[in-house]
Coordinates of C-alpha atoms in Angstrom, one line a residue:
M1048 CA 100.1 70.5 58.5
K1049 CA 100.1 70.4 62.2
R1050 CA 97.6 72.5 64.2
G1051 CA 100.4 74.4 65.9
N1052 CA 101.9 75.5 62.6
I1053 CA 98.5 76.7 61.4
N1054 CA 97.9 78.8 64.5
K1055 CA 101.4 80.4 64.1
S1056 CA 100.7 81.2 60.5
I1057 CA 97.3 82.7 61.3
A1058 CA 98.9 84.8 64.2
K1059 CA 101.7 86.0 61.9
Y1060 CA 99.1 87.0 59.2
I1061 CA 97.1 88.9 61.7
L1062 CA 100.1 90.8 63.0
E1063 CA 101.2 91.7 59.4
M1064 CA 97.6 93.0 58.7
I1065 CA 97.7 95.1 61.9
V1066 CA 101.1 96.6 60.9
V1067 CA 99.7 97.4 57.4
L1068 CA 96.6 99.0 58.8
V1069 CA 98.7 101.2 61.2
L1070 CA 100.9 102.4 58.3
V1071 CA 97.9 103.2 56.1
A1072 CA 96.2 105.1 59.0
N1073 CA 99.4 107.0 59.7
C1074 CA 99.8 108.0 56.1
Y1075 CA 96.1 109.1 55.9
V1076 CA 96.4 111.2 59.1
G1077 CA 99.7 112.7 57.9
L1078 CA 98.2 113.8 54.6
K1079 CA 95.0 115.1 56.2
S1080 CA 96.8 117.3 58.7
N1081 CA 98.8 119.1 56.0
N1082 CA 102.1 118.2 57.5
L1083 CA 103.4 117.4 54.0
Q1084 CA 102.4 120.8 52.6
S1085 CA 103.8 122.8 55.5
S1086 CA 107.1 120.8 55.3
A1087 CA 107.3 121.4 51.6
S1088 CA 106.6 125.2 51.9
L1089 CA 109.3 125.4 54.7
A1090 CA 111.8 123.5 52.5
K1091 CA 111.0 125.8 49.6
Y1092 CA 111.6 128.9 51.7
Y1093 CA 115.0 127.7 53.0
A1094 CA 116.0 126.7 49.5
A1095 CA 115.0 130.1 48.1
G1096 CA 116.7 132.2 50.8
N1097 CA 119.7 130.4 52.3
K1098 CA 122.4 131.5 49.9
E1099 CA 125.1 134.0 50.7
A1100 CA 125.6 137.2 48.7
I1101 CA 127.8 137.0 45.6
V1102 CA 130.6 139.5 45.8
N1103 CA 133.1 140.9 43.2
Y1104 CA 135.8 143.5 43.8
E1105 CA 137.8 145.2 41.1
R1106 CA 140.5 147.9 41.4
N1107 CA 140.0 150.8 39.2
E1108 CA 142.5 150.5 36.2
E1109 CA 143.5 154.1 36.1
T1110 CA 144.9 153.8 39.7
D1111 CA 147.6 151.2 39.1
N1112 CA 150.2 153.0 41.2
I1113 CA 147.9 154.7 43.6
M1114 CA 149.2 152.9 46.7
L1115 CA 152.5 154.9 46.4
L1116 CA 150.7 158.2 47.3
S1117 CA 150.9 159.7 50.7
N1118 CA 150.0 162.7 52.9
A1119 CA 146.2 162.7 53.1
N1120 CA 145.8 161.3 49.6
L1121 CA 144.0 158.5 48.0
I1122 CA 145.8 155.2 48.5
E1123 CA 143.3 152.7 47.1
D1124 CA 140.3 152.8 44.8
G1125 CA 138.0 150.1 43.6
N1126 CA 134.4 148.9 43.0
I1127 CA 132.6 146.2 44.9
T1128 CA 129.5 144.5 43.5
I1129 CA 127.1 142.7 45.7
Q1130 CA 124.4 140.4 44.3
N1131 CA 121.5 138.7 46.2
P1132 CA 121.0 135.3 44.6
N1133 CA 118.0 134.5 46.8
E1134 CA 114.2 134.8 46.2
V1135 CA 113.9 136.6 49.5
S1136 CA 115.4 139.9 50.6
M1137 CA 118.7 140.0 52.5
N1138 CA 120.8 142.4 54.5
A1139 CA 124.6 142.6 54.1
V1140 CA 127.5 144.5 55.8
I1141 CA 130.7 145.5 54.0
K1142 CA 133.6 145.1 56.4
V1143 CA 137.3 145.9 56.1
Y1144 CA 139.8 143.8 58.0
I1145 CA 143.3 145.4 58.6
E1146 CA 146.1 143.5 60.3
R1147 CA 147.0 145.0 63.7
K1148 CA 150.7 144.4 63.0
S1149 CA 150.5 146.6 59.8
N1150 CA 152.4 149.9 59.8
I1151 CA 149.3 152.0 59.3
D1152 CA 147.5 154.1 61.9
V1153 CA 143.8 153.1 61.6
E1154 CA 142.7 156.4 63.1
K1155 CA 144.2 158.2 60.2
L1156 CA 142.7 155.9 57.6
V1157 CA 139.4 157.1 56.0
I1158 CA 137.3 154.6 54.1
S1159 CA 134.7 156.1 51.7
V1160 CA 131.9 154.1 50.3
D1161 CA 130.1 156.0 47.5
G1162 CA 131.4 159.3 48.9
L1163 CA 130.3 158.6 52.5
S1164 CA 133.1 158.0 55.1
N1165 CA 133.0 155.4 57.8
A1166 CA 132.4 156.3 61.4
K1167 CA 135.6 156.1 63.4
K1168 CA 133.7 154.8 66.5
D1169 CA 132.7 151.7 64.5
I1170 CA 136.2 150.0 64.7
K1171 CA 136.3 146.7 66.4
V1172 CA 139.7 145.4 67.6
T1173 CA 140.5 141.7 67.9
N1174 CA 143.7 139.9 68.6
N1175 CA 144.9 140.1 65.0
Y1176 CA 142.7 142.6 63.1
Y1177 CA 141.0 146.0 63.1
I1178 CA 137.5 145.4 61.8
I1179 CA 135.8 148.4 60.3
N1180 CA 132.1 148.3 59.3
T1181 CA 131.8 150.5 56.3
K1182 CA 128.2 150.1 55.0
S1183 CA 125.0 148.2 55.7
V1184 CA 123.2 147.1 52.5
F1185 CA 119.6 145.9 52.0
L1186 CA 119.1 143.9 48.8
K1187 CA 115.7 142.8 47.3
P1188 CA 115.4 139.4 45.7
N1189 CA 117.9 138.9 42.8
E1190 CA 119.0 142.5 43.1
Q1191 CA 122.6 143.7 42.5
E1192 CA 124.3 146.9 43.8
K1193 CA 127.7 148.4 43.0
Y1194 CA 129.6 150.6 45.4
N1195 CA 132.8 152.6 45.0
I1196 CA 135.3 152.1 47.8
K1197 CA 138.2 154.5 48.4
F1198 CA 140.9 154.5 51.0
Y1199 CA 142.4 157.8 52.1
Y1200 CA 145.3 158.3 54.6
D1201 CA 146.0 161.5 56.6
G1202 CA 149.6 161.1 57.6
E1203 CA 153.0 159.9 56.5
Y1204 CA 152.6 156.8 54.5
K1205 CA 155.4 154.9 53.0
D1206 CA 154.6 151.2 52.6
N1207 CA 151.6 149.3 51.3
F1208 CA 149.2 147.8 53.8
N1209 CA 147.2 144.6 53.5
Y1210 CA 143.4 144.6 54.0
L1211 CA 140.6 142.2 53.5
L1212 CA 137.1 143.1 52.2
Q1213 CA 134.4 140.9 53.5
V1214 CA 130.7 141.0 52.9
E1215 CA 128.6 139.3 55.6
S1216 CA 125.0 138.6 54.5
Y1217 CA 122.1 137.5 56.6

């Protein structure tokens, strides 16, 4: 071999050894400063608490034709079940969305959750919907709550109206 090729091989070997030593030192410092443990605990926390609430709604069977009633009577009745699938506590809000183009006067509509009526001042109006916050819920880890929701209407009521129940969890 020529002397120039030997010098290049030695220089390449020395650079490779320096890269290996830097990587070993970086791993050692990373493990000693508990970065790995803190990252693992943070990942576990987000994995344990980043799921949305599981929601189920069922109309009460004995009220099949209930939407035909009028004049300050019950027009809808059902049960909503909210479950926290996380290992940490969560808050949730039960909201009712009613289309603005519907033929119902939202001021005459009373929504009762477990016998408590919604506050009329808690109606938000968007371009397409009336949004009514009906109940705030706090759920412990893996806890499940069931609520009865009833819609009453105080006025002349002839047609069905469409609504959307939504549970926002945070």
